[in-house]
């Protein structure tokens, strides 16, 4: 298993200018394996896929090896593991919980870690792809730092002043733009624009000095509110929680 840390030399691109990244810990590894399998199922032999699993110190070698075995014999895939523990373990986090451990902020530091790439496609570990992810390689974000999809569930909540999310985001988080709130589960990073716009220190400082209900997601919507390219809903279809048994 190839494991690198954020303090090592620059991470070189294996195939092309796009990296595909998941940020997980041990409890989410099982779900991540489904996401990875969906990438494999819809991949093309004519394309290449440079994948990174970014994790903390708790991901076991056994788990990492099992994830890597999914790509056995697939010469057009590269899978590498990056441990973020050296970076994250030394920070004091203002917004952390059992639901949102500090590792969720890992996605915000990917452009600084993988700065040899032009773009990074970030996927939450509960995403299932139904098309070839290489089709996203050429999406043009223009001068924007991030490509993301509006969170329709959150936007609906924000229209209701009696909803708990309205109080959290408007009165506590003090979100700047309630009409374009995006979901952080699928992101495309325009690496150089992102690095030019912000530093790791500024991200850490913002996190320490602000209350964030949905931590990394709220930060993106506040700090990058005018640096987001809005992707179509087909890039990140959200399945709302429902009580009936017919929902998928």
mmCIF file of C-alpha atoms in Angstrom:
data_model
loop_
_atom_site.group_PDB
_atom_site.id
_atom_site.type_symbol
_atom_site.label_atom_id
_atom_site.label_comp_id
_atom_site.label_asym_id
_atom_site.label_seq_id
_atom_site.Cartn_x
_atom_site.Cartn_y
_atom_site.Cartn_z
ATOM 1 C CA UNK A 1 0.000 0.000 0.000
ATOM 2 C CA UNK A 2 1.343 3.421 -0.964
ATOM 3 C CA UNK A 3 0.846 5.888 1.891
ATOM 4 C CA UNK A 4 2.181 9.437 1.787
ATOM 5 C CA UNK A 5 1.931 12.319 4.232
ATOM 6 C CA UNK A 6 1.233 15.980 3.593
ATOM 7 C CA UNK A 7 4.772 16.859 4.647
ATOM 8 C CA UNK A 8 6.485 14.854 1.922
ATOM 9 C CA UNK A 9 7.618 16.108 -1.485
ATOM 10 C CA UNK A 10 5.093 17.166 -4.085
ATOM 11 C CA UNK A 11 2.757 14.405 -5.148
ATOM 12 C CA UNK A 12 3.193 13.788 -8.856
ATOM 13 C CA UNK A 13 0.316 13.116 -11.213
ATOM 14 C CA UNK A 14 0.252 9.546 -12.475
ATOM 15 C CA UNK A 15 -1.853 9.968 -15.602
ATOM 16 C CA UNK A 16 -3.433 13.336 -16.300
ATOM 17 C CA UNK A 17 -4.216 16.720 -14.783
ATOM 18 C CA UNK A 18 -7.235 15.588 -12.751
ATOM 19 C CA UNK A 19 -7.225 13.889 -9.358
ATOM 20 C CA UNK A 20 -10.217 12.061 -7.874
ATOM 21 C CA UNK A 21 -10.367 12.246 -4.075
ATOM 22 C CA UNK A 22 -12.318 10.820 -1.179
ATOM 23 C CA UNK A 23 -11.698 11.902 2.419
ATOM 24 C CA UNK A 24 -12.633 9.171 4.893
ATOM 25 C CA UNK A 25 -11.967 7.600 8.262
ATOM 26 C CA UNK A 26 -12.362 3.956 9.281
ATOM 27 C CA UNK A 27 -16.156 4.027 9.889
ATOM 28 C CA UNK A 28 -16.785 5.372 6.381
ATOM 29 C CA UNK A 29 -14.481 2.959 4.553
ATOM 30 C CA UNK A 30 -17.294 0.496 3.802
ATOM 31 C CA UNK A 31 -19.374 3.216 2.156
ATOM 32 C CA UNK A 32 -16.328 4.511 0.291
ATOM 33 C CA UNK A 33 -15.806 1.065 -1.214
ATOM 34 C CA UNK A 34 -19.253 1.348 -2.831
ATOM 35 C CA UNK A 35 -18.405 4.768 -4.235
ATOM 36 C CA UNK A 36 -15.122 3.416 -5.604
ATOM 37 C CA UNK A 37 -16.869 0.412 -7.128
ATOM 38 C CA UNK A 38 -19.310 2.707 -8.924
ATOM 39 C CA UNK A 39 -16.318 4.555 -10.420
ATOM 40 C CA UNK A 40 -14.952 1.223 -11.635
ATOM 41 C CA UNK A 41 -18.288 -0.011 -13.001
ATOM 42 C CA UNK A 42 -18.751 3.034 -15.239
ATOM 43 C CA UNK A 43 -15.102 3.535 -16.191
ATOM 44 C CA UNK A 44 -13.703 3.270 -19.694
ATOM 45 C CA UNK A 45 -10.636 1.322 -20.792
ATOM 46 C CA UNK A 46 -9.765 4.350 -22.924
ATOM 47 C CA UNK A 47 -9.534 6.703 -19.903
ATOM 48 C CA UNK A 48 -7.266 6.904 -16.865
ATOM 49 C CA UNK A 49 -8.196 7.483 -13.229
ATOM 50 C CA UNK A 50 -5.880 8.962 -10.596
ATOM 51 C CA UNK A 51 -7.524 8.301 -7.228
ATOM 52 C CA UNK A 52 -6.535 9.431 -3.730
ATOM 53 C CA UNK A 53 -7.980 8.262 -0.441
ATOM 54 C CA UNK A 54 -7.232 10.902 2.179
ATOM 55 C CA UNK A 55 -7.581 9.678 5.726
ATOM 56 C CA UNK A 56 -6.582 10.012 9.354
ATOM 57 C CA UNK A 57 -4.333 7.794 11.454
ATOM 58 C CA UNK A 58 -7.227 5.488 12.371
ATOM 59 C CA UNK A 59 -7.638 3.885 8.949
ATOM 60 C CA UNK A 60 -6.205 0.395 9.340
ATOM 61 C CA UNK A 61 -3.752 -1.177 6.922
ATOM 62 C CA UNK A 62 -6.178 -4.067 6.483
ATOM 63 C CA UNK A 63 -8.957 -1.698 5.411
ATOM 64 C CA UNK A 64 -6.686 0.228 3.059
ATOM 65 C CA UNK A 65 -5.494 -3.006 1.444
ATOM 66 C CA UNK A 66 -9.093 -4.141 0.916
ATOM 67 C CA UNK A 67 -9.915 -0.860 -0.809
ATOM 68 C CA UNK A 68 -6.846 -1.168 -2.992
ATOM 69 C CA UNK A 69 -7.750 -4.741 -4.000
ATOM 70 C CA UNK A 70 -10.850 -3.410 -5.755
ATOM 71 C CA UNK A 71 -8.481 -2.074 -8.433
ATOM 72 C CA UNK A 72 -6.413 -5.226 -8.882
ATOM 73 C CA UNK A 73 -5.417 -5.708 -12.510
ATOM 74 C CA UNK A 74 -6.813 -2.351 -13.622
ATOM 75 C CA UNK A 75 -3.811 -0.748 -15.301
ATOM 76 C CA UNK A 76 -5.640 2.499 -16.103
ATOM 77 C CA UNK A 77 -6.254 3.160 -12.400
ATOM 78 C CA UNK A 78 -3.906 4.516 -9.767
ATOM 79 C CA UNK A 79 -4.941 4.512 -6.109
ATOM 80 C CA UNK A 80 -2.871 6.198 -3.422
ATOM 81 C CA UNK A 81 -3.489 6.941 0.234
ATOM 82 C CA UNK A 82 -2.664 10.226 1.931
ATOM 83 C CA UNK A 83 -2.622 10.506 5.710
ATOM 84 C CA UNK A 84 -3.717 13.888 7.016
ATOM 85 C CA UNK A 85 -3.054 13.068 10.670
ATOM 86 C CA UNK A 86 0.269 14.933 10.869
ATOM 87 C CA UNK A 87 -1.576 18.076 9.867
ATOM 88 C CA UNK A 88 -4.928 17.661 11.604
ATOM 89 C CA UNK A 89 -3.758 16.246 14.925
ATOM 90 C CA UNK A 90 -1.915 19.449 15.791
ATOM 91 C CA UNK A 91 -4.921 21.733 15.332
ATOM 92 C CA UNK A 92 -7.482 22.982 17.815
ATOM 93 C CA UNK A 93 -10.874 22.633 16.181
ATOM 94 C CA UNK A 94 -13.782 24.848 17.119
ATOM 95 C CA UNK A 95 -16.391 22.913 15.118
ATOM 96 C CA UNK A 96 -16.111 19.191 15.728
ATOM 97 C CA UNK A 97 -18.413 16.442 16.921
ATOM 98 C CA UNK A 98 -19.000 12.732 16.557
ATOM 99 C CA UNK A 99 -21.051 13.497 13.446
ATOM 100 C CA UNK A 100 -18.522 15.959 12.027
ATOM 101 C CA UNK A 101 -14.980 14.986 13.077
ATOM 102 C CA UNK A 102 -12.102 17.225 11.929
ATOM 103 C CA UNK A 103 -11.410 14.933 8.956
ATOM 104 C CA UNK A 104 -14.429 16.501 7.181
ATOM 105 C CA UNK A 105 -12.317 19.636 6.700
ATOM 106 C CA UNK A 106 -9.789 17.581 4.751
ATOM 107 C CA UNK A 107 -11.492 18.353 1.442
ATOM 108 C CA UNK A 108 -10.694 22.057 1.906
ATOM 109 C CA UNK A 109 -6.946 21.367 1.963
ATOM 110 C CA UNK A 110 -6.785 19.085 -1.088
ATOM 111 C CA UNK A 111 -5.648 21.838 -3.512
ATOM 112 C CA UNK A 112 -2.645 22.609 -1.284
ATOM 113 C CA UNK A 113 -1.703 18.935 -1.032
ATOM 114 C CA UNK A 114 -2.266 18.050 -4.695
ATOM 115 C CA UNK A 115 -1.047 21.277 -6.269
ATOM 116 C CA UNK A 116 0.524 19.476 -9.208
ATOM 117 C CA UNK A 117 -2.966 18.913 -10.594
ATOM 118 C CA UNK A 118 -5.117 21.403 -12.495
ATOM 119 C CA UNK A 119 -8.357 20.152 -11.002
ATOM 120 C CA UNK A 120 -9.544 17.861 -8.238
ATOM 121 C CA UNK A 121 -12.858 16.039 -8.175
ATOM 122 C CA UNK A 122 -13.945 15.463 -4.582
ATOM 123 C CA UNK A 123 -16.584 12.843 -3.731
ATOM 124 C CA UNK A 124 -18.288 12.110 -0.425
ATOM 125 C CA UNK A 125 -18.267 8.437 0.454
ATOM 126 C CA UNK A 126 -22.068 8.173 0.118
ATOM 127 C CA UNK A 127 -22.066 9.045 -3.577
ATOM 128 C CA UNK A 128 -22.868 6.450 -6.233
ATOM 129 C CA UNK A 129 -21.889 7.342 -9.777
ATOM 130 C CA UNK A 130 -24.022 6.309 -12.722
ATOM 131 C CA UNK A 131 -21.738 7.578 -15.475
ATOM 132 C CA UNK A 132 -18.049 7.724 -16.329
ATOM 133 C CA UNK A 133 -16.376 10.221 -14.010
ATOM 134 C CA UNK A 134 -13.832 11.063 -16.711
ATOM 135 C CA UNK A 135 -16.585 13.053 -18.456
ATOM 136 C CA UNK A 136 -16.064 15.663 -15.720
ATOM 137 C CA UNK A 137 -12.353 16.093 -16.426
ATOM 138 C CA UNK A 138 -12.939 18.914 -18.897
ATOM 139 C CA UNK A 139 -15.559 20.946 -16.998
ATOM 140 C CA UNK A 140 -14.497 24.598 -17.252
ATOM 141 C CA UNK A 141 -14.875 26.500 -13.968
ATOM 142 C CA UNK A 142 -13.643 29.753 -15.471
ATOM 143 C CA UNK A 143 -12.158 32.071 -12.840
ATOM 144 C CA UNK A 144 -13.983 30.328 -9.999
ATOM 145 C CA UNK A 145 -12.310 28.345 -7.232
ATOM 146 C CA UNK A 146 -14.911 25.631 -6.810
ATOM 147 C CA UNK A 147 -17.605 23.909 -8.829
ATOM 148 C CA UNK A 148 -20.569 22.765 -6.725
ATOM 149 C CA UNK A 149 -24.286 21.984 -6.839
ATOM 150 C CA UNK A 150 -27.081 23.843 -5.035
ATOM 151 C CA UNK A 151 -28.385 21.913 -2.034
ATOM 152 C CA UNK A 152 -32.116 21.829 -2.822
ATOM 153 C CA UNK A 153 -33.051 20.391 0.560
ATOM 154 C CA UNK A 154 -31.216 23.162 2.379
ATOM 155 C CA UNK A 155 -32.652 25.829 0.078
ATOM 156 C CA UNK A 156 -36.164 24.564 0.869
ATOM 157 C CA UNK A 157 -35.427 24.688 4.598
ATOM 158 C CA UNK A 158 -34.121 28.244 4.270
ATOM 159 C CA UNK A 159 -37.478 29.371 2.844
ATOM 160 C CA UNK A 160 -39.190 28.377 6.087
ATOM 161 C CA UNK A 161 -38.460 30.675 9.030
ATOM 162 C CA UNK A 162 -39.818 28.041 11.400
ATOM 163 C CA UNK A 163 -37.319 25.420 10.231
ATOM 164 C CA UNK A 164 -34.357 24.730 12.522
ATOM 165 C CA UNK A 165 -31.936 25.192 9.592
ATOM 166 C CA UNK A 166 -33.163 28.748 9.088
ATOM 167 C CA UNK A 167 -32.285 29.674 12.648
ATOM 168 C CA UNK A 168 -28.931 27.907 12.487
ATOM 169 C CA UNK A 169 -27.760 29.370 9.178
ATOM 170 C CA UNK A 170 -29.331 32.819 9.266
ATOM 171 C CA UNK A 171 -29.065 33.728 12.934
ATOM 172 C CA UNK A 172 -26.033 31.756 14.103
ATOM 173 C CA UNK A 173 -23.816 30.903 11.124
ATOM 174 C CA UNK A 174 -24.879 34.165 9.414
ATOM 175 C CA UNK A 175 -24.773 32.745 5.911
ATOM 176 C CA UNK A 176 -24.278 35.457 3.278
ATOM 177 C CA UNK A 177 -26.263 34.087 0.350
ATOM 178 C CA UNK A 178 -29.308 31.991 1.197
ATOM 179 C CA UNK A 179 -30.374 31.646 -2.442
ATOM 180 C CA UNK A 180 -27.340 29.700 -3.637
ATOM 181 C CA UNK A 181 -26.327 27.430 -0.748
ATOM 182 C CA UNK A 182 -24.321 24.492 -2.137
ATOM 183 C CA UNK A 183 -23.741 20.949 -0.984
ATOM 184 C CA UNK A 184 -20.139 19.969 -0.212
ATOM 185 C CA UNK A 185 -20.537 16.280 -1.073
ATOM 186 C CA UNK A 186 -19.450 16.772 -4.678
ATOM 187 C CA UNK A 187 -16.878 19.433 -5.515
ATOM 188 C CA UNK A 188 -14.561 20.302 -8.370
ATOM 189 C CA UNK A 189 -11.548 22.347 -7.312
ATOM 190 C CA UNK A 190 -9.889 24.745 -9.733
ATOM 191 C CA UNK A 191 -6.540 24.196 -8.034
ATOM 192 C CA UNK A 192 -4.515 27.266 -8.994
ATOM 193 C CA UNK A 193 -7.432 29.682 -8.573
ATOM 194 C CA UNK A 194 -8.136 28.168 -5.173
ATOM 195 C CA UNK A 195 -4.509 28.499 -4.020
ATOM 196 C CA UNK A 196 -4.353 32.070 -5.300
ATOM 197 C CA UNK A 197 -7.504 32.983 -3.382
ATOM 198 C CA UNK A 198 -6.898 31.483 0.062
ATOM 199 C CA UNK A 199 -4.253 29.897 2.290
ATOM 200 C CA UNK A 200 -4.495 26.977 4.736
ATOM 201 C CA UNK A 201 -3.912 29.419 7.582
ATOM 202 C CA UNK A 202 -6.924 31.526 6.591
ATOM 203 C CA UNK A 203 -9.143 28.447 6.446
ATOM 204 C CA UNK A 204 -8.004 27.375 9.905
ATOM 205 C CA UNK A 205 -8.457 30.881 11.282
ATOM 206 C CA UNK A 206 -11.989 31.116 9.903
ATOM 207 C CA UNK A 207 -12.906 27.744 11.410
ATOM 208 C CA UNK A 208 -11.562 28.731 14.829
ATOM 209 C CA UNK A 209 -13.443 32.034 14.909
ATOM 210 C CA UNK A 210 -16.851 31.031 13.576
ATOM 211 C CA UNK A 211 -19.694 28.784 14.605
ATOM 212 C CA UNK A 212 -20.491 26.339 11.790
ATOM 213 C CA UNK A 213 -23.495 24.006 11.953
ATOM 214 C CA UNK A 214 -22.564 21.970 8.870
ATOM 215 C CA UNK A 215 -18.856 22.734 9.270
ATOM 216 C CA UNK A 216 -17.019 22.368 5.946
ATOM 217 C CA UNK A 217 -20.178 23.070 3.952
ATOM 218 C CA UNK A 218 -20.978 26.297 5.797
ATOM 219 C CA UNK A 219 -17.389 27.454 5.422
ATOM 220 C CA UNK A 220 -17.492 26.918 1.664
ATOM 221 C CA UNK A 221 -20.769 28.825 1.359
ATOM 222 C CA UNK A 222 -19.451 31.806 3.307
ATOM 223 C CA UNK A 223 -15.806 32.080 2.260
ATOM 224 C CA UNK A 224 -16.277 31.094 -1.400
ATOM 225 C CA UNK A 225 -19.804 32.441 -1.923
ATOM 226 C CA UNK A 226 -18.755 34.527 -4.955
ATOM 227 C CA UNK A 227 -16.112 32.064 -6.199
ATOM 228 C CA UNK A 228 -18.405 29.131 -6.971
ATOM 229 C CA UNK A 229 -19.342 27.821 -10.413
ATOM 230 C CA UNK A 230 -22.824 26.343 -10.106
ATOM 231 C CA UNK A 231 -23.060 22.904 -11.662
ATOM 232 C CA UNK A 232 -26.296 21.311 -12.809
ATOM 233 C CA UNK A 233 -28.329 19.146 -10.468
ATOM 234 C CA UNK A 234 -27.327 16.046 -12.431
ATOM 235 C CA UNK A 235 -23.826 16.352 -10.964
ATOM 236 C CA UNK A 236 -25.036 15.732 -7.407
ATOM 237 C CA UNK A 237 -28.556 14.390 -7.014
ATOM 238 C CA UNK A 238 -29.603 14.563 -3.367
ATOM 239 C CA UNK A 239 -31.991 11.921 -2.051
ATOM 240 C CA UNK A 240 -34.020 13.565 0.708
ATOM 241 C CA UNK A 241 -34.772 11.695 3.911
ATOM 242 C CA UNK A 242 -38.312 10.359 3.880
ATOM 243 C CA UNK A 243 -40.429 8.278 6.224
ATOM 244 C CA UNK A 244 -42.068 6.052 3.603
ATOM 245 C CA UNK A 245 -40.495 2.741 2.685
ATOM 246 C CA UNK A 246 -40.587 3.348 -1.057
ATOM 247 C CA UNK A 247 -37.812 5.937 -1.087
ATOM 248 C CA UNK A 248 -34.447 4.883 -2.466
#
